Coordinates of C-alpha atoms and ligand atoms in Angstrom, one line a residue:
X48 CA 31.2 4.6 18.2
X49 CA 31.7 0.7 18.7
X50 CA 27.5 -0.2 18.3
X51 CA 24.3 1.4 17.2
X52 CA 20.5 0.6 17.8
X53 CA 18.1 1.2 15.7
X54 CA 14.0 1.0 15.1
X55 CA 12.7 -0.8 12.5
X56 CA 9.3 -0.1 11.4
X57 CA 7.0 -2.2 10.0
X58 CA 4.8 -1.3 7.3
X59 CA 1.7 -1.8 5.9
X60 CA -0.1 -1.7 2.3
X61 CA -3.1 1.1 2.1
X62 CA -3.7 0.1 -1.0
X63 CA -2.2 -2.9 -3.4
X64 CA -2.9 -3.7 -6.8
X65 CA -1.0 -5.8 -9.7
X66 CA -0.6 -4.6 -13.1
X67 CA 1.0 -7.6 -14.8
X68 CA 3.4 -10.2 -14.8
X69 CA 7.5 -9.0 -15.6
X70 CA 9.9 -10.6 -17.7
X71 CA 12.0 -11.3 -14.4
X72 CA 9.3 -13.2 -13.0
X73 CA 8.0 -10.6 -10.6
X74 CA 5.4 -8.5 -11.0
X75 CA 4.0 -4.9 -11.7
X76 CA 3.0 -3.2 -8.9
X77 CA 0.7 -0.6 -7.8
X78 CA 0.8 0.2 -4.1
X79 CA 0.6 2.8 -1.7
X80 CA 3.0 2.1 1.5
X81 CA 2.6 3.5 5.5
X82 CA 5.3 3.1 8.1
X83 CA 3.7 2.1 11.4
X84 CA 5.3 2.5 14.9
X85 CA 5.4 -1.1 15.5
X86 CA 9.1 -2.1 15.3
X87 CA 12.1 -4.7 15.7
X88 CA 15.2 -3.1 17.3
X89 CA 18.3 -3.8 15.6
X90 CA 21.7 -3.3 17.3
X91 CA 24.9 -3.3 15.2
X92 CA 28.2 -3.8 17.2
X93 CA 31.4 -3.7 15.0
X94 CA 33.7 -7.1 15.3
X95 CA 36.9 -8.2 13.9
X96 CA 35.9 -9.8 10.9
X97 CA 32.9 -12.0 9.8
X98 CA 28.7 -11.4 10.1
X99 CA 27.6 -13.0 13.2
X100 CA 23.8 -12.9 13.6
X101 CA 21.3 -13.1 16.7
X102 CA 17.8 -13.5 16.5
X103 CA 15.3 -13.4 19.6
X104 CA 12.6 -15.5 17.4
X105 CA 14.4 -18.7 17.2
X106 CA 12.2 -19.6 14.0
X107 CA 14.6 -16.8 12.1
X108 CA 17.1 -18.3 10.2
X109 CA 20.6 -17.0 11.9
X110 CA 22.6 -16.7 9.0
X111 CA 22.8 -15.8 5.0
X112 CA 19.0 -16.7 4.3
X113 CA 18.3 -14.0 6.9
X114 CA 17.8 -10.7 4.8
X115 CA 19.3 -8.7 7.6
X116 CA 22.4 -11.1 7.4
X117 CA 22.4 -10.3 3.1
X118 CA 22.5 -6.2 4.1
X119 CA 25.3 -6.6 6.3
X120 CA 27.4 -8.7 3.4
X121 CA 26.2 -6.3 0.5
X122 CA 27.5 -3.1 1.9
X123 CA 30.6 -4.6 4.0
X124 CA 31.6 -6.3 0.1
X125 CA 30.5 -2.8 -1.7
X126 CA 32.9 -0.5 0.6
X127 CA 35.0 -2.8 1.3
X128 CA 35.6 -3.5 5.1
X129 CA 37.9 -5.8 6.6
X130 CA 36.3 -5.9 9.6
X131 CA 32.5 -7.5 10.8
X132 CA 29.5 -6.8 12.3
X133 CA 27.4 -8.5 14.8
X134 CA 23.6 -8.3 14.2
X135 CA 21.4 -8.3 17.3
X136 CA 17.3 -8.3 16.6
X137 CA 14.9 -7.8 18.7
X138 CA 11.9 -9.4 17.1
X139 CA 8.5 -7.7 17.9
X140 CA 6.7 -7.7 14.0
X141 CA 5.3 -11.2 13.5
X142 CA 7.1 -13.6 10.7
X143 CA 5.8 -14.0 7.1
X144 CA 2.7 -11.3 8.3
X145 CA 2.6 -9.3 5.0
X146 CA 4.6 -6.4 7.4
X147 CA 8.0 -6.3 5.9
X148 CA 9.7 -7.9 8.9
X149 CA 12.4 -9.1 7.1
X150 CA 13.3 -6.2 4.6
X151 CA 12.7 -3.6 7.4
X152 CA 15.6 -4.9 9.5
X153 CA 17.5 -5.7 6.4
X154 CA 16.5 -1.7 5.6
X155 CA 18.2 -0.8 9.4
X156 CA 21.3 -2.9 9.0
X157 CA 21.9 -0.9 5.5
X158 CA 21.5 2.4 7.9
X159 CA 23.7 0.8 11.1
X160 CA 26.5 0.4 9.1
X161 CA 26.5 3.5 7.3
X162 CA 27.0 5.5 10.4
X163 CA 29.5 2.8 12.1
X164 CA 31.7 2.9 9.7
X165 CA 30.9 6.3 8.9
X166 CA 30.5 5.8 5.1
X167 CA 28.2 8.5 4.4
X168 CA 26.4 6.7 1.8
X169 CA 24.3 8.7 -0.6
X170 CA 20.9 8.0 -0.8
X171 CA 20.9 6.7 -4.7
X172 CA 23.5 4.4 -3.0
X173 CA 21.4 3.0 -0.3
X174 CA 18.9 2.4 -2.8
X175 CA 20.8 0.3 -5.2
X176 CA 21.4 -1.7 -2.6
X177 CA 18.7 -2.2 -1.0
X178 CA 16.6 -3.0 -4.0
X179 CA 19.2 -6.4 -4.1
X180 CA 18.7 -7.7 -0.9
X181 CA 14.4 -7.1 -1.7
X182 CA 11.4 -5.6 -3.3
X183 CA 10.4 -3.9 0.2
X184 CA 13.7 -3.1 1.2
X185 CA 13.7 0.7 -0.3
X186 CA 10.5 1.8 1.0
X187 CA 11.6 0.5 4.5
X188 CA 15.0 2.9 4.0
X189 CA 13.1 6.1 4.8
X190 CA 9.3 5.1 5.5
X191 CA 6.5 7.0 6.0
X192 CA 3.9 7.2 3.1
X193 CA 4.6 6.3 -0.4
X194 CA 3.3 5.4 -3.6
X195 CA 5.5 1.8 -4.9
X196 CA 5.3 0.8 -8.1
X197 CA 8.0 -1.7 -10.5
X198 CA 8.5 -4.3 -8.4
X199 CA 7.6 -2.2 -5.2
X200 CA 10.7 -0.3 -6.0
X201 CA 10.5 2.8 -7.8
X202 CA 9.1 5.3 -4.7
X203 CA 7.3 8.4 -5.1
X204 CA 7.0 10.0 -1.7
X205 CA 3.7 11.3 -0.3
X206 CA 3.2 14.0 2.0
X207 CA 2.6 12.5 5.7
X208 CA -0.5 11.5 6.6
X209 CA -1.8 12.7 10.1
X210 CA -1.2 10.0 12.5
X211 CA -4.0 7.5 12.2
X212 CA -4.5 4.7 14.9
X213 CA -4.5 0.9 13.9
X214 CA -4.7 -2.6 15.4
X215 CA -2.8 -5.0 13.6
X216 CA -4.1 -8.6 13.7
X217 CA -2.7 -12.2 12.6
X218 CA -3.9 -15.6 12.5
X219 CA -1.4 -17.6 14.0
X220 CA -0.7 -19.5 10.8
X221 CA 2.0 -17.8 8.1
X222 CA 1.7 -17.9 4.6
X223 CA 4.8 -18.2 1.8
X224 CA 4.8 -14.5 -0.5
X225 CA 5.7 -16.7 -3.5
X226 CA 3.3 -18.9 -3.2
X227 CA 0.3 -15.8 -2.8
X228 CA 1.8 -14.1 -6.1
X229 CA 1.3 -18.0 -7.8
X230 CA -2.1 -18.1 -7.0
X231 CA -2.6 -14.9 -7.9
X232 CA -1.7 -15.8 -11.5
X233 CA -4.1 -18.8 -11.9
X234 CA -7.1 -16.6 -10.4
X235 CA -6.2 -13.5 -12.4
X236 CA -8.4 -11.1 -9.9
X237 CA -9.4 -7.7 -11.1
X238 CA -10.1 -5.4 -8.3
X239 CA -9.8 -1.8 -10.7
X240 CA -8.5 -0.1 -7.6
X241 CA -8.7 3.9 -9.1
X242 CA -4.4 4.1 -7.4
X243 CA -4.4 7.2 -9.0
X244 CA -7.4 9.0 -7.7
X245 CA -6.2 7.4 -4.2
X246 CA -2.7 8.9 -4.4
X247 CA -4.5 12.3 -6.0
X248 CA -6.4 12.0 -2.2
X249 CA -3.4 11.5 -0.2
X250 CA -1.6 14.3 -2.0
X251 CA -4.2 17.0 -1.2
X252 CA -5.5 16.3 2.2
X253 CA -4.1 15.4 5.5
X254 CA -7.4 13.4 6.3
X255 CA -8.0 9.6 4.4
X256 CA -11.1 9.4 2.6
X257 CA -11.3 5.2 3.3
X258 CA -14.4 4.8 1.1
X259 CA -12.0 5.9 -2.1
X260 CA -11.4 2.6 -3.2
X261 CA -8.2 1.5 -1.0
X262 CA -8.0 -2.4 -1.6
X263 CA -5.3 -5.6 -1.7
X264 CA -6.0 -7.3 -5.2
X265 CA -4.1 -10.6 -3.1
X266 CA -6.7 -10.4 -0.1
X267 CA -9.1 -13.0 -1.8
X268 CA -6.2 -15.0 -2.7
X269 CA -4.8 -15.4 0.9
X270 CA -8.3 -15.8 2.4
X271 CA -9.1 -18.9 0.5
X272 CA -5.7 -20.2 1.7
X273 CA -6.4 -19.2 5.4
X274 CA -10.0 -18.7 6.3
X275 CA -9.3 -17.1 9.6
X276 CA -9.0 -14.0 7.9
X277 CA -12.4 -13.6 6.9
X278 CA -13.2 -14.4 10.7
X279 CA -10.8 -11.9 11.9
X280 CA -12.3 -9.5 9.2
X281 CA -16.2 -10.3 10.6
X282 CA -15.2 -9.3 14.3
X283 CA -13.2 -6.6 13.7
X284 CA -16.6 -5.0 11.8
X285 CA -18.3 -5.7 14.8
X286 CA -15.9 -3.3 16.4
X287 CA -17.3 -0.5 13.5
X288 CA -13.8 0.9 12.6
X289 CA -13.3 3.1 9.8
X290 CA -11.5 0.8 7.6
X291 CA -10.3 -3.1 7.5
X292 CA -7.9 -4.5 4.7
X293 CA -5.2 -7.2 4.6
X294 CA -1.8 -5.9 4.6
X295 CA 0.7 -7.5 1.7
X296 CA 0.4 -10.7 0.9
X297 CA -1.1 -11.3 4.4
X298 CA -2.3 -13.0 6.4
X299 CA -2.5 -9.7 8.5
X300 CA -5.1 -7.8 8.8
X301 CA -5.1 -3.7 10.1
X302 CA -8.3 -2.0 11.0
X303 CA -8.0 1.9 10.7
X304 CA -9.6 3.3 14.3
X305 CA -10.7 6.8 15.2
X306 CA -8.3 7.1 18.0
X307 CA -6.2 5.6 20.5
X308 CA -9.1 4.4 23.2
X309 CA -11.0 3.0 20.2
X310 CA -7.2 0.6 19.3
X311 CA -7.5 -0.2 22.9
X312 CA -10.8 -1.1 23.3
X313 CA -10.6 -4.1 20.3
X314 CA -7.0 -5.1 22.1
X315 CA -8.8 -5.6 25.3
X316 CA -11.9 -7.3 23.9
X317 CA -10.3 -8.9 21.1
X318 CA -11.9 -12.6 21.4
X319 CA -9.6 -15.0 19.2
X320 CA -7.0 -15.9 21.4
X321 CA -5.0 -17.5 18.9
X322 CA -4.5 -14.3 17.0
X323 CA -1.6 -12.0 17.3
X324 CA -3.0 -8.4 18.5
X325 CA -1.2 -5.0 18.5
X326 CA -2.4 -1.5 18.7
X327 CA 0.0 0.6 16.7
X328 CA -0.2 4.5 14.6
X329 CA 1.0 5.3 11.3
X330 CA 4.6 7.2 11.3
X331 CA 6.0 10.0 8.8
X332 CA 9.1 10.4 6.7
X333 CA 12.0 10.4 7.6
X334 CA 15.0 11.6 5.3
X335 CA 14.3 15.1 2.9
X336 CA 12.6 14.0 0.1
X337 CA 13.9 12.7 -3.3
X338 CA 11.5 10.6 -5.2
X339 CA 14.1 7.5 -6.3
X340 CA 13.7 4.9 -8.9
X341 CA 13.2 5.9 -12.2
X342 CA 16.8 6.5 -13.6
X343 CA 19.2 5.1 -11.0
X344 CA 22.3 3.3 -12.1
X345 CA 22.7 -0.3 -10.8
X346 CA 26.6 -0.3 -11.2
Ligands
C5P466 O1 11.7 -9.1 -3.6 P1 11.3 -10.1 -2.6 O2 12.4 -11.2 -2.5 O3 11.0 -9.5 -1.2 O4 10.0 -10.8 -3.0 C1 9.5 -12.0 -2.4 C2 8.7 -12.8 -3.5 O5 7.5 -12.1 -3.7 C3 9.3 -12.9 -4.8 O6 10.1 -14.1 -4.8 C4 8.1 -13.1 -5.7 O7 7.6 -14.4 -5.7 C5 7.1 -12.2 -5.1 N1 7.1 -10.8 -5.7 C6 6.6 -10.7 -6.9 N2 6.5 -9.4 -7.5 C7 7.0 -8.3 -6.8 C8 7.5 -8.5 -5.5 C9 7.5 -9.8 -4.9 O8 6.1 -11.6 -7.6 N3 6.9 -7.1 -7.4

């Protein structure tokens, strides 16, 4: 086997909260993670030697600053490999969107050259790498539906939810995830989002209670940075979905839809035509489950 394609879902956040500031500078999260069907398509090719990148979004940077680019360089340089890889990605999940973009391809690269070299890495393994190359990188390893908490790193997996339909939507402008968490800090927002109680729900039942308390303590944050999203957040109600929340650090927002007619419907009617606008369903696990993160080795 010469090349490999894979699917790289995005995700988005059902619920998000902060618990306080790190010593490393990040911070303590509380979050509860979804895979969505919306995905890049990555296709790894061996080559002779080197990391050679290609990017269908042009704004993507098409070497080491690319996170993809980092995953290819931290497992070649961690087992070793002479040879290279050329990166191929098919962009389809919007840039800087609160989605993962990034760390979900960088995720896939970690998984494309696993099987092309055939290196059988172990999944305490993937995940000491992946939580180098990013705080979202882990969760993007095997999806589905999790609760994140450390830096978004230490994973407890959830039982899948039913598949839920969704409409993604994003103001055209983009917004820096640095920046968001600074903000953050000087407004100091207190949301007491009951994550336990939430996670409690999504243990026991296979249907969302969306009036539990699922919230994004950086949704205030990024709306006084880009005021669209209360606009997109005002039609979407119009709509009457069953649930609207930023995802991340934004600026997209999902709206949680009875089914797929109703995803439709907003698609076709949507009226911002600036806006980015996808239908898309939550997706389950993938691997057999291991909750990871508490008392993994880094060396
Ligand atoms: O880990 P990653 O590089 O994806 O994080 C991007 C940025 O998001 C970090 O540089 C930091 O500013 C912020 N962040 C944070 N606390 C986290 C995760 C991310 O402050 N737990």
């Amino acid at each position: 086997m010469d090349q490999i394609t894979l699917d790289a879902p995005a995700k988005i956040n059902l619920s998000l909260d902060i618990t306080g500031l790190r010593e490393d500078g990040y911070h303590e999260l509380e979050m509860i993670m979804q895979s969505i069907s919306l995905s890049d398509i990555i296709r790894v090719k061996k080559i002779r030697s080197g990391i050679d990148i290609h990017c269908s979004d042009k704004r993507i940077p098409e070497n080491k600053d690319n996170l993809a680019y980092k995953a290819a360089q931290v497992v070649l340089d961690k087992y070793k490999i002479d040879s290279g890889v050329e990166i191929n990605i098919k962009k389809n999940i919007p840039l800087a969107a609160g989605l993962a973009g990034g760390s979900t391809d960088a995720a896939a690269v970690l998984k494309a050259v696993d099987s092309l070299y055939r290196l059988n890495i172990s999944r305490e393994k993937f995940y000491v790498m992946a939580r180098k190359i990013g705080s979202d990188v882990s969760f993007c390893l095997y999806g589905g539906t999790a609760f994140a908490s450390g830096r978004g790193d230490i994973l407890k997996q959830l039982p899948d939810l039913k598949k839920i339909w969704l409409v993604l939507i994003k103001p055209s402008l983009e917004v820096s995830t640095p920046e968001i968490y600074k903000s953050y800090d000087k407004r100091k927002i207190e949301l007491n989002i009951p994550t336990a109680r939430l996670v409690d729900q999504l243990k026991g039942q296979a249907n969302v209670d969306w009036s539990a308390g699922f919230a994004n303590v950086l949704e205030k944050v990024t709306e006084e940075k880009i005021r669209e999203i209360k606009t997109i957040k005002k039609k979407l109600a119009s709509f009457d979905p069953e649930f609207i929340l930023m995802s991340g650090s934004g600026p997209t927002v999902f709206a949680i839809v009875e089914d797929e007619a109703k995803a439709e419907e907003i698609v076709e009617k949507w009226p911002g035509e600036d806006d980015f606008i996808v239908k898309s369903h939550t997706t389950n696990y993938k691997f057999p489950t291991l909750d990871i993160g508490e008392d993994i080795d880094d060396s």
